[in-house]
XYZ file of C-alpha atoms in Angstrom:
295
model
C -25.275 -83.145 22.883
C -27.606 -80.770 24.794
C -25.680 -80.635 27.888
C -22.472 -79.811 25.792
C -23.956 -77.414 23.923
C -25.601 -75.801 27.237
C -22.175 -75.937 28.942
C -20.869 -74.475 25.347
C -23.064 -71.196 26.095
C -22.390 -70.896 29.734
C -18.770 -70.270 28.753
C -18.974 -68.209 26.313
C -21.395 -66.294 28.737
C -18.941 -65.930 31.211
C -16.062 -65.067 28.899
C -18.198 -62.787 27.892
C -18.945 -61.016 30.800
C -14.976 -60.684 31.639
C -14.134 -59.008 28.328
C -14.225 -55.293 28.528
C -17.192 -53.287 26.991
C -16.334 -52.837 23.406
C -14.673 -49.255 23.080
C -14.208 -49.333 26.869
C -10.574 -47.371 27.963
C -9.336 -46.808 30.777
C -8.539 -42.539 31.762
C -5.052 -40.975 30.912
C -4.262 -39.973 34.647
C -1.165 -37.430 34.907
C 0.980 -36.592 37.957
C 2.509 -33.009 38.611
C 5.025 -33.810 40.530
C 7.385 -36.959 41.682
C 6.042 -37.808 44.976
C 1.904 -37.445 43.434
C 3.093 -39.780 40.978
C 4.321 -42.510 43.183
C 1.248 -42.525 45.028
C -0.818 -42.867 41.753
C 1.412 -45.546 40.636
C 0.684 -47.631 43.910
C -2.960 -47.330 43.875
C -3.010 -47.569 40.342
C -0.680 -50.470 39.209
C -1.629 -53.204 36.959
C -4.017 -50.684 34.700
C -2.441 -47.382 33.693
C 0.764 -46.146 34.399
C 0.435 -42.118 35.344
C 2.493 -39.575 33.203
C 4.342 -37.211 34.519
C 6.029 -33.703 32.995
C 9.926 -33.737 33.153
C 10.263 -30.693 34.880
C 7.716 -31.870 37.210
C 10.367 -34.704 38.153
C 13.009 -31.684 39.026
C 11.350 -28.793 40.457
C 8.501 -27.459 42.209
C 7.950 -23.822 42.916
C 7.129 -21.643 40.250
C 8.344 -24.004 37.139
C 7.502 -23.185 33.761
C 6.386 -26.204 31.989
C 8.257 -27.083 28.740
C 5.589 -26.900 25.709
C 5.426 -30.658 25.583
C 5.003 -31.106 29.242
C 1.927 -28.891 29.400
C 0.819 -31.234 25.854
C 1.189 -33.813 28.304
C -0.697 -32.431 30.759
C -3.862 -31.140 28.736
C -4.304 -34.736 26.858
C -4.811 -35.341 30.491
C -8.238 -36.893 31.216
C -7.431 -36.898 35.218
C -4.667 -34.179 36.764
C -3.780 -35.163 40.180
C -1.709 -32.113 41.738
C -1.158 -31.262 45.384
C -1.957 -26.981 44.977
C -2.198 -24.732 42.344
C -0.221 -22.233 45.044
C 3.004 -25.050 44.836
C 2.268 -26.346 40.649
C 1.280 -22.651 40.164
C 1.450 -24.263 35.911
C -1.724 -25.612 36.976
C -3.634 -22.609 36.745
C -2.497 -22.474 33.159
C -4.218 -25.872 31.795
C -6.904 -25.496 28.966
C -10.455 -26.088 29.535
C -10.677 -29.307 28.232
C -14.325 -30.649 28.782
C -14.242 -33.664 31.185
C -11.073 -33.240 32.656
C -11.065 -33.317 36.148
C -8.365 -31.829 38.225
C -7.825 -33.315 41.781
C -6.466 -31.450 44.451
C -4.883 -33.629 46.730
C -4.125 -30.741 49.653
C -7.506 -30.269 50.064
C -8.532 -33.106 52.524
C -5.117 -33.467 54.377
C -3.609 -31.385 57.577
C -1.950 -28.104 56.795
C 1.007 -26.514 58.768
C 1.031 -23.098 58.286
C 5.131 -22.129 57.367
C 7.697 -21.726 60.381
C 9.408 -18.628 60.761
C 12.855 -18.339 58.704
C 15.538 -15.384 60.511
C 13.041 -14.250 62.624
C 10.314 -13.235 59.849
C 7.030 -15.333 60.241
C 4.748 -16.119 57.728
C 0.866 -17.258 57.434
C 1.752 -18.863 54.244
C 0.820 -23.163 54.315
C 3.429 -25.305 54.094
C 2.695 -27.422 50.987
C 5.369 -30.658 51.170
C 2.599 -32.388 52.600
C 3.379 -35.615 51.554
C 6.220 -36.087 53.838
C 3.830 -36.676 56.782
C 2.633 -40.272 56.637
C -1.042 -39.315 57.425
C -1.607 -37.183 54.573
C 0.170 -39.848 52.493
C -2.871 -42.040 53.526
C -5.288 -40.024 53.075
C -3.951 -39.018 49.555
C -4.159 -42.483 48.702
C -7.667 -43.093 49.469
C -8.635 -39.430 47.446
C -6.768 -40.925 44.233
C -8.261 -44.767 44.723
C -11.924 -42.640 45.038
C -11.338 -40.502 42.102
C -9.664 -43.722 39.988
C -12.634 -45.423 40.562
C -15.675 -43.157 40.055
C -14.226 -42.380 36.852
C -13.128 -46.203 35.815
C -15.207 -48.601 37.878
C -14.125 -51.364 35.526
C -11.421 -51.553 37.695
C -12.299 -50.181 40.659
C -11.735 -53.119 43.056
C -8.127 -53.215 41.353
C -7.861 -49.501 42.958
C -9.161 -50.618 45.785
C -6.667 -53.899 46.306
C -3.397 -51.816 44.818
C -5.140 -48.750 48.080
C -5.127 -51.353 50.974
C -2.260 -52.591 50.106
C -0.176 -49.032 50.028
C -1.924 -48.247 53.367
C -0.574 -51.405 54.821
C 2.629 -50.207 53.610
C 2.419 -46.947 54.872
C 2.161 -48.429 58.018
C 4.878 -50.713 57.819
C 7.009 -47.817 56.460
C 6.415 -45.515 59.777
C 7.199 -48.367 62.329
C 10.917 -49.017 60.087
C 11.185 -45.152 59.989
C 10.798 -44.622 63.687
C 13.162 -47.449 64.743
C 15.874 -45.824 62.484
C 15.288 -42.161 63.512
C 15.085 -42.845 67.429
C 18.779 -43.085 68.382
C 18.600 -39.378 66.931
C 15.537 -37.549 67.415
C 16.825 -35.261 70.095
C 20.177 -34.108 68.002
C 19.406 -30.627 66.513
C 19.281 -29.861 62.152
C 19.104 -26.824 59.865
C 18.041 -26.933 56.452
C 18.700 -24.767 53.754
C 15.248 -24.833 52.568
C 12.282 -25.581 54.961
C 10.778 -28.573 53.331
C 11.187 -31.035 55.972
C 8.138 -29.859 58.456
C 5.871 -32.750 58.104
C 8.696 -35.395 57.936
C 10.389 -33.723 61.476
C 7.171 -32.580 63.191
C 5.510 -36.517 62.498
C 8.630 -38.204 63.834
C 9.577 -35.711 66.566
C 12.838 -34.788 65.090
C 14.762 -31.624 66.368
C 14.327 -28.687 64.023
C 16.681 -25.753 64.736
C 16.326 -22.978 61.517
C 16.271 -23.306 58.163
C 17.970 -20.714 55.840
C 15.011 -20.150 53.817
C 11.239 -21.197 53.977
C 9.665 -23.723 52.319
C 6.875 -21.713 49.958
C 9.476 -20.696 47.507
C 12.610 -20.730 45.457
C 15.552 -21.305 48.136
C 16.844 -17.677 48.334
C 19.186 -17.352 50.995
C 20.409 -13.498 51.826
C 23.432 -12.429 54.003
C 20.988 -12.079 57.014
C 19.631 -15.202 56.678
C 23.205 -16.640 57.020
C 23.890 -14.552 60.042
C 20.710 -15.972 61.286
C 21.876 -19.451 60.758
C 25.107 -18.567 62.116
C 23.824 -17.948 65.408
C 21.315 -20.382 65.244
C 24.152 -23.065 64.933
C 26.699 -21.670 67.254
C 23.681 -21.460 70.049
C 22.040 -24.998 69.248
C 25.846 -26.761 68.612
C 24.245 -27.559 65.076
C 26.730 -29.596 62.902
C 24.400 -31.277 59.992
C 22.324 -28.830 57.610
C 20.538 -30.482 54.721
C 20.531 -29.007 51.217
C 19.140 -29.289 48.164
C 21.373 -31.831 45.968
C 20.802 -29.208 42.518
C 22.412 -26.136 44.881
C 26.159 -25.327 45.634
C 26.779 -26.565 48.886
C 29.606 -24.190 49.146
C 28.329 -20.532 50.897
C 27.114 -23.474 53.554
C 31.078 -23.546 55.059
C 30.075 -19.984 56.202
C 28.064 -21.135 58.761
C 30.226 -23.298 60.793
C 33.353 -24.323 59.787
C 32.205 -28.109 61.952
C 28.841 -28.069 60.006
C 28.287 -31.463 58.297
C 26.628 -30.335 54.710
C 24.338 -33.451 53.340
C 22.005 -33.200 49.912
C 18.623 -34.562 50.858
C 15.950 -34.544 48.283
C 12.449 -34.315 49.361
C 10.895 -34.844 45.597
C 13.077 -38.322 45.099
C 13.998 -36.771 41.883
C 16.264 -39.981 41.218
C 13.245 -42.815 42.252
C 10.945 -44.698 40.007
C 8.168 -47.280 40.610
C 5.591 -48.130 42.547
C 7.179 -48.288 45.663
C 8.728 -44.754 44.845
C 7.381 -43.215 48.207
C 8.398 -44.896 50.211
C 12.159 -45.513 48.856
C 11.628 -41.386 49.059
C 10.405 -41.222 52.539
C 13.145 -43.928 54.267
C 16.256 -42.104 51.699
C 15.213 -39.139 53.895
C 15.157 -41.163 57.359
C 18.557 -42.962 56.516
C 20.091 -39.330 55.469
C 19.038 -37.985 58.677
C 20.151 -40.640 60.468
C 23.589 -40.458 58.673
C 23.967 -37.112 59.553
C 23.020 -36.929 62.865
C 24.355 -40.230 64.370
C 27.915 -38.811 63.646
C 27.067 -35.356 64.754
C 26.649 -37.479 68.280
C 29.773 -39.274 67.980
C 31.880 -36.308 67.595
């Protein structure tokens, strides 16, 4: 009867111990923007699930939150963003006490902006998390962050971490198999977004029609630009943005190949979100490219 009852209280012991701390719960963590909140999602799967605003899922530069979208974002114990300068909304959150706001740009490499018709810029180049590296590294500042302020489950963070780095890894040897046959054939984009995917995987940037630190705003020089650019380089594929009239496009060369490519994966959900995002781009370039050769 005493060793049952001493087994008894060794159980209840242990169950004890794996029971959360009464009142315990785990941080609302928000995402600005569709590619941060992949990369939550992966390091953090299995214990919260990351909001994110809806116009966050649809645009960038300069958005204006919808009231419930800021809500969102101020009930926010943890903000992971990539720079005020890109979610410029940030710099409009309350000063709720506790809330930590995590910029991921700060511990990654920066490219400063390439020139666009001639005109250079100091400006930084914020798509950052096209470039596998930073990816990485973004992943170990969230899995940090996740776990000073929930250790509870901070060797969850840590499993869900290793295992997206592994994947990252993975991703970039798939990537650069698919890209090869093409890496030499020369691209224009309408908007400048794809410097840290091209410049990682040694792709062939020609010009882009605008630059990458703002609104696409293409102007009747900038087309001349690109209609040099293209005649001079034998360009036939220029990416777009999928929410922009392809149209004005023709007026660059009538041979040009026009593909949408979306470097926010506006249309992905998951865990595996990123990269889904980052081999859509690799197959569109491919795509595009590959029959620009066989022409």
């Amino acid at each position: 009867m005493l060793v049952i009852r001493r087994h008894v209280i060794s159980f209840m012991v242990a169950l004890t111990m794996l029971l959360p701390v009464a009142g315990y719960t785990v941080p609302r963590v928000a995402a600005t923007i569709n590619p941060v909140y992949f990369l939550i999602s992966a390091v953090a799967h299995g214990v919260v699930e990351p909001s994110l605003p809806t116009t966050g899922a649809s645009c960038v530069h300069d958005c204006v939150l919808k009231p419930s979208d800021m809500a969102k974002l101020n009930s926010s114990d943890i903000v992971f963003y990539i720079d005020d300068r890109l979610e410029s909304f940030v710099r409009r959150l309350d000063n709720k006490a506790g809330r930590r706001l995590v910029k991921l740009s700060d511990d990654v490499k920066l490219l400063t902006e390439r020139a666009v018709d001639g005109r250079s810029t100091h400006d930084k180049d914020l798509h950052i998390w096209l470039d596998p590296d930073n990816a990485s590294k973004m992943v170990q500042k969230i899995c940090t962050v996740l776990s000073e302020e929930d250790p509870e489950n901070a060797h969850i963070y840590r499993q869900n971490a290793e295992a997206a780095l592994a994947k990252i890894r993975d991703m970039v040897g798939r990537i650069s198999a698919v890209l090869a046959p093409i890496k030499d054939t020369p691209y224009m984009a309408e908007h400048d977004a794809y410097q840290y995917f091209d410049r990682y995987f040694g792709l062939n940037f020609v010009a882009a029609l605008s630059g990458s630190g703002h609104t696409v705003s293409v102007t009747a020089k900038g087309l001349s630009f690109a209609k040099r650019a293209a005649k001079q380089h034998e360009v036939r594929c220029i990416f777009t943005d999928p929410l922009h009239s392809a149209s004005r496009y023709r007026l660059v060369s009538k041979k040009i190949k026009i593909c949408a490519l979306d470097p926010l994966g506006r249309n992905i959900q998951g865990t595996d979100g990123y990269f889904e995002l980052m081999e859509t781009i690799a197959n569109s370039f491919r795509s595009c490219l590959q029959q620009q050769r066989d022409d």
